[in-house]
């Protein structure tokens, strides 16, 4: 413990000097990989072709996850928990493929995943001058924000019109750089193989965010184009030797978001207001789901994916909160900020105007005061999933569609419409009773948190109880019928305004009030902080340039690190587990859930090489959104797939640390062994190994 | 994590009320087992015969460990680290049985363990009236202490003369009760079986004090009487079914010492002075040993057992220190003390005189001021192991032997002499070079800590360097020859005073100064605190009686608890491991030390039933000294053997907690499986199972 503390002190001292990052730090963009760092530290310089091939084999799953092409015939591998929506959607009351697992009997019997969209980053172009050129110094914060938005929308539309592909302008380095990313889209995605959820998520919620782990958290799907297996521009060959201790590995995926460049005022608000508020809400959600699930096995099945989603969020946010409460690490962040503010002071000419840190702090104070409302109304009621969410989206969609592209709410810009419609017209099953329970609780929570006199509460409940409102809306709506949704969208504002569908009526009541708090957030908080952040970014940019990687933005990034164990609980955690460990853990818990083996794994134990590595950890810099990212060797081979980080890795949202934080992966060798020996999926294994 | 914290708060609230101990708490004496608690909590009341049989099958290894008879022919099982001295002593440069393991080829070829003594508790008798009757209220603290000592020595001698057995008066409940324990002694102990140390201590120092564990930490010896296998009064039958989750188990062994009844002033001194001072010293010791061991493989072998001993101590003390730094637990202890002080105040008549808590605190302050000196000189220089220790013991022995028994230093009382001589005349190997290095460093440490002007430093070094003094003493001494030791003792004070053996000369210089600081400790600290402690004990006795178990005193105790996992690192640690876990951990570390398998275990993997439970944990209340204690089922069968506690169990020195603290055992099933399948020790296995 003492050695650990010293290590830690040294580490934190190093953190105070962000430019000296010789750590395995960074979620780097593919246009600016850390070539110098890699060469100096590991004597390895990935060639341009290496980088292009890795990028073009890496995919983003639009509902939040990563994956990669692993065969020339469009086979993609991602995590079970990324493919879970698909597996659940193709399940029926007769066949619960989530618990049974799934293997397509042959290539022509691979079922479609409704609503899935996969993106492939084809090109990157620096559009910073165009975006920043639209902003003039004399503009107010709001005007500057609008100008940026308008420029961004123009660039995206122009690109989409020209290429027919998905185009997004990405804000990097907190506004110091803007890049236009062009994506090839795959919307015909079909399921090839999924293990039982119990195998993918062995150890369940208790083992989640921990290591040692024993999960085969994979899902294999295939992209189709024009009804035929897609021929991707690149794919990753399967390893023949795996990854061993201290091997350099790369992770290519789409980390969702990090907050490393945020100011202390923002981090403190995150620690004292945002995370605690969100946690309280999530715990309430899980309690409701568990009560619902307890009523029947079918209820349990219906609630499973959602419960899993919320429980994951709770553990993650708890870990983040703990990282924010780490006094030493926060002191190191504060020291780094102090250093940057000193540089800012020394080069005042750069920015001028109010001190940007003070500006951000003042805006954050405003947000703190209205955060509960923002979370409950705009992030909550106006954008729920399933029936209420469909209604909310329709109400906004018909209104936004009439506006010029560049002033629309972001999710309704032309570049996002195809994905939006894909989602809106999804045939994924909807469970009325679950939707009703969840909606009722959301309404109740809003009422309790904001008070009966709050305008939103008054407008929504109109004197009735939350249960009455939710029941009436769910029982009376016809939105389960996709044709009804399409008709409403086609009918535009008039059709939606005239609709008496109670879910639409409810969404109409919520919409103006939610828009108001969103306006507050976007104009009085986000725009102000973005503009002040740009001033800080200029100083940082001048001081460190691209030596400091940008925050994550759910776009493609390259991380790297070593396969490496770490100290915990007074001893060492090894870099990997083996199948022996899976059977030990199951045996040790006497096969009690969530450590029970499905019968297939008990039966085929005798066939497996139990010494095969199962899961492993590395120091690569990852965050939520990296789920399903391929782990790649120097040789450019697929050696594993990211499926989690340990609890300590949740600090990576705010600062990088390689002392204890680890990315957790399934070993490529375990995947082959399981496919061949446990699942009789030799054909899939053969396709992966190219035999 | 949140659930854990709540649990913890509830637990600590309960701790504040010591009388309500419905926890699995207590190292109970065999004359007062917690029958009511066991009946109420577990519906089990051990019969008198059950208790007698368990007691008469339980043994104490005099150099600090426990064990049990497990066959009618005198077979005893203990831990490898309890038998290590023997295994090392029978090793030669040709055969290092510590690394190779040992199996006696046949019963008539079981080699003797030099210096081993094993005690069996035959009878217990309450002698409180006799001991306390010797103390009169008018006596000073010193007079009272002397009177108690004299009474104790008289009782012990009388018993020894009458029975011919080892007799010790044991102080229980901090002086509220005195018991005369009569022990049968076995001094002819021979080695039957020991696995490789790597198998017994798989995972080495990193895994020590942790769980999950994968150790076969056993050593099987046989007691002999008159050259024949002993026929013990009782022995434990081997289990046929093992212990499973939530099974009630018992631990019968000799916990060394606990400090649960100490006052806050004592605990705070322990936290702020005693533990930090000891830790600093131990770390220095290990550094010296490692430097010595690095010089050659033979050095490494010679230093191994000692290094192991010190490293164990460091981890243990670090855990204890952490327990003392637990703010909530210490607050609970403070609350319990406040409650007891209030009771004391309410029944002032009971005690009278100065407030005993204040008296103890004042004495503790005195000790704090001289603790470094006490530790370095009396516990250090005057009582080292090997050559300096032999010299020190001889110098004191010849002086003490001339005194009446009841005024001697405790370790030279008649009842302890046989053990002392057993030790003093041991033929265990001595390594000059190691002794010299260790002595030199002790002298240097003393010089650095106490300063060059300290009388001890001046007397011992006499102007030379520590290295010179150590070299001269080790090079010139003839004490390696047991006959020389015997001659000096036979020659008495005159022979020792006339000796020019430089080690004896050194010991003669140290002795008077060490005796002075010992006198200070015994008279000004220990006697004062004991007497004040007796006053507190009276209040506690009146309030709680024997419902509160006494502190440990390296005498036989019965503990109990459930086989049970616990939460750690965000998930659950199962109650056991299996052989699968051993192979997983070795595989996972790529067979790197200290997680390497000896070849025999790699070779016989195919023969083992890998699902066999290996190690398991329970909530039984144990502490150092319990090593080797049998774990016993309700049926009175041997189901396992204690070999460690997890890090959290180190809190048990100061307070019981079943939240996280666990006793760690080898499973009886693993022992049989290993003996038969790995070691070809079927005859031993057959003897254990009575086949």
PDB file of C-alpha atoms in Angstrom, chain A residues 1-2 203 205-212 214 243-245 283 315 318 322 566 568-585 587-590 595 605 610-613 647-648 669, chain B residues 1-2 203 205-212 214 243-245 283 315 318 322 566 568-585 587-590 595 605 610-613 647-648 669:
ATOM      1  CA  UNK A   1       0.000   0.000   0.000  1.00  0.00           C
ATOM      2  CA  UNK A   2       2.830   2.351   0.762  1.00  0.00           C
ATOM      3  CA  UNK A 203     -21.063 -12.327 -13.054  1.00  0.00           C
ATOM      4  CA  UNK A 205     -23.993  -6.474 -12.277  1.00  0.00           C
ATOM      5  CA  UNK A 206     -21.670  -7.436  -9.374  1.00  0.00           C
ATOM      6  CA  UNK A 207     -18.759  -8.200 -11.710  1.00  0.00           C
ATOM      7  CA  UNK A 208     -19.533  -5.314 -14.058  1.00  0.00           C
ATOM      8  CA  UNK A 209     -16.727  -2.693 -14.012  1.00  0.00           C
ATOM      9  CA  UNK A 210     -14.417  -5.152 -12.231  1.00  0.00           C
ATOM     10  CA  UNK A 211     -11.511  -7.392 -13.135  1.00  0.00           C
ATOM     11  CA  UNK A 212     -10.685 -10.354 -13.124  1.00  0.00           C
ATOM     12  CA  UNK A 214     -14.857 -14.061 -17.312  1.00  0.00           C
ATOM     13  CA  UNK A 243      -1.595 -10.413 -26.953  1.00  0.00           C
ATOM     14  CA  UNK A 244       0.777 -11.100 -24.078  1.00  0.00           C
ATOM     15  CA  UNK A 245       2.011  -9.094 -21.078  1.00  0.00           C
ATOM     16  CA  UNK A 283     -31.654   4.744  -8.689  1.00  0.00           C
ATOM     17  CA  UNK A 315     -22.102   2.071 -11.339  1.00  0.00           C
ATOM     18  CA  UNK A 318     -20.666   6.276  -8.926  1.00  0.00           C
ATOM     19  CA  UNK A 322     -15.483   8.909  -6.700  1.00  0.00           C
ATOM     20  CA  UNK A 566      -2.234  -3.888 -11.663  1.00  0.00           C
ATOM     21  CA  UNK A 568      -5.413  -4.230  -5.955  1.00  0.00           C
ATOM     22  CA  UNK A 569      -6.513  -5.444  -2.525  1.00  0.00           C
ATOM     23  CA  UNK A 570      -2.932  -5.859  -1.354  1.00  0.00           C
ATOM     24  CA  UNK A 571      -1.846  -8.128  -4.196  1.00  0.00           C
ATOM     25  CA  UNK A 572      -1.544  -8.109  -7.988  1.00  0.00           C
ATOM     26  CA  UNK A 573      -4.369  -8.591 -10.457  1.00  0.00           C
ATOM     27  CA  UNK A 574      -2.933 -10.486 -13.444  1.00  0.00           C
ATOM     28  CA  UNK A 575      -3.289  -9.108 -16.967  1.00  0.00           C
ATOM     29  CA  UNK A 576      -5.711 -11.853 -17.966  1.00  0.00           C
ATOM     30  CA  UNK A 577      -8.017 -14.673 -16.962  1.00  0.00           C
ATOM     31  CA  UNK A 578      -8.386 -18.113 -18.520  1.00  0.00           C
ATOM     32  CA  UNK A 579     -11.256 -20.556 -18.952  1.00  0.00           C
ATOM     33  CA  UNK A 580      -9.971 -22.180 -15.720  1.00  0.00           C
ATOM     34  CA  UNK A 581     -10.945 -18.920 -14.010  1.00  0.00           C
ATOM     35  CA  UNK A 582     -14.468 -19.073 -15.415  1.00  0.00           C
ATOM     36  CA  UNK A 583     -14.987 -22.563 -14.041  1.00  0.00           C
ATOM     37  CA  UNK A 584     -13.343 -21.631 -10.740  1.00  0.00           C
ATOM     38  CA  UNK A 585     -15.627 -18.654 -10.235  1.00  0.00           C
ATOM     39  CA  UNK A 587     -17.631 -23.569  -8.895  1.00  0.00           C
ATOM     40  CA  UNK A 588     -16.712 -21.204  -6.080  1.00  0.00           C
ATOM     41  CA  UNK A 589     -20.171 -19.659  -6.057  1.00  0.00           C
ATOM     42  CA  UNK A 590     -21.695 -23.127  -6.332  1.00  0.00           C
ATOM     43  CA  UNK A 595     -22.199 -16.860 -11.654  1.00  0.00           C
ATOM     44  CA  UNK A 605     -15.912 -28.035 -20.462  1.00  0.00           C
ATOM     45  CA  UNK A 610      -8.920 -24.517 -20.251  1.00  0.00           C
ATOM     46  CA  UNK A 611      -5.605 -22.668 -20.361  1.00  0.00           C
ATOM     47  CA  UNK A 612      -6.917 -20.460 -23.184  1.00  0.00           C
ATOM     48  CA  UNK A 613      -6.810 -16.768 -22.228  1.00  0.00           C
ATOM     49  CA  UNK A 647     -13.975   0.725 -11.692  1.00  0.00           C
ATOM     50  CA  UNK A 648     -10.748   2.694 -11.538  1.00  0.00           C
ATOM     51  CA  UNK A 669      -8.278 -16.762 -28.661  1.00  0.00           C
TER      52      UNK A 669
ATOM     53  CA  UNK B   1     -20.686   0.407  -2.580  1.00  0.00           C
ATOM     54  CA  UNK B   2     -23.590   2.260  -1.093  1.00  0.00           C
ATOM     55  CA  UNK B 203       1.371 -16.276  -4.529  1.00  0.00           C
ATOM     56  CA  UNK B 205       4.043 -12.184  -0.102  1.00  0.00           C
ATOM     57  CA  UNK B 206       1.703 -10.433  -2.596  1.00  0.00           C
ATOM     58  CA  UNK B 207      -1.121 -12.914  -1.965  1.00  0.00           C
ATOM     59  CA  UNK B 208      -0.410 -13.176   1.761  1.00  0.00           C
ATOM     60  CA  UNK B 209      -3.325 -11.763   3.823  1.00  0.00           C
ATOM     61  CA  UNK B 210      -5.573 -11.779   0.760  1.00  0.00           C
ATOM     62  CA  UNK B 211      -8.379 -13.905  -0.626  1.00  0.00           C
ATOM     63  CA  UNK B 212      -9.076 -15.610  -3.062  1.00  0.00           C
ATOM     64  CA  UNK B 214      -4.700 -21.004  -3.648  1.00  0.00           C
ATOM     65  CA  UNK B 243     -17.885 -27.356   4.630  1.00  0.00           C
ATOM     66  CA  UNK B 244     -20.290 -25.493   2.368  1.00  0.00           C
ATOM     67  CA  UNK B 245     -21.643 -21.922   2.257  1.00  0.00           C
ATOM     68  CA  UNK B 283      11.167  -2.535   6.942  1.00  0.00           C
ATOM     69  CA  UNK B 315       1.818  -6.644   6.188  1.00  0.00           C
ATOM     70  CA  UNK B 318       0.153  -2.321   8.216  1.00  0.00           C
ATOM     71  CA  UNK B 322      -5.193   0.784   9.007  1.00  0.00           C
ATOM     72  CA  UNK B 566     -17.806 -11.049   1.252  1.00  0.00           C
ATOM     73  CA  UNK B 568     -14.719  -6.427  -2.216  1.00  0.00           C
ATOM     74  CA  UNK B 569     -13.637  -4.249  -5.141  1.00  0.00           C
ATOM     75  CA  UNK B 570     -17.215  -3.656  -6.231  1.00  0.00           C
ATOM     76  CA  UNK B 571     -18.183  -7.324  -6.485  1.00  0.00           C
ATOM     77  CA  UNK B 572     -18.417 -10.456  -4.319  1.00  0.00           C
ATOM     78  CA  UNK B 573     -15.521 -12.649  -3.262  1.00  0.00           C
ATOM     79  CA  UNK B 574     -16.815 -16.234  -3.136  1.00  0.00           C
ATOM     80  CA  UNK B 575     -16.446 -18.353   0.006  1.00  0.00           C
ATOM     81  CA  UNK B 576     -13.900 -20.632  -1.639  1.00  0.00           C
ATOM     82  CA  UNK B 577     -11.517 -21.331  -4.479  1.00  0.00           C
ATOM     83  CA  UNK B 578     -10.987 -24.550  -6.394  1.00  0.00           C
ATOM     84  CA  UNK B 579      -8.018 -26.193  -8.104  1.00  0.00           C
ATOM     85  CA  UNK B 580      -9.305 -24.491 -11.301  1.00  0.00           C
ATOM     86  CA  UNK B 581      -8.482 -21.208  -9.584  1.00  0.00           C
ATOM     87  CA  UNK B 582      -4.924 -22.315  -8.844  1.00  0.00           C
ATOM     88  CA  UNK B 583      -4.320 -23.152 -12.493  1.00  0.00           C
ATOM     89  CA  UNK B 584      -6.058 -19.965 -13.625  1.00  0.00           C
ATOM     90  CA  UNK B 585      -3.890 -17.768 -11.438  1.00  0.00           C
ATOM     91  CA  UNK B 587      -1.731 -19.376 -16.198  1.00  0.00           C
ATOM     92  CA  UNK B 588      -2.784 -15.758 -15.850  1.00  0.00           C
ATOM     93  CA  UNK B 589       0.617 -14.733 -14.552  1.00  0.00           C
ATOM     94  CA  UNK B 590       2.281 -16.866 -17.219  1.00  0.00           C
ATOM     95  CA  UNK B 595       2.640 -17.659  -9.036  1.00  0.00           C
ATOM     96  CA  UNK B 605      -3.048 -31.504 -13.286  1.00  0.00           C
ATOM     97  CA  UNK B 610     -10.180 -29.592 -10.658  1.00  0.00           C
ATOM     98  CA  UNK B 611     -13.568 -28.780  -9.145  1.00  0.00           C
ATOM     99  CA  UNK B 612     -12.267 -29.791  -5.697  1.00  0.00           C
ATOM    100  CA  UNK B 613     -12.524 -26.888  -3.211  1.00  0.00           C
ATOM    101  CA  UNK B 647      -6.251  -8.008   5.221  1.00  0.00           C
ATOM    102  CA  UNK B 648      -9.557  -6.875   6.686  1.00  0.00           C
ATOM    103  CA  UNK B 669     -10.928 -32.106   0.502  1.00  0.00           C
TER     104      UNK B 669
END
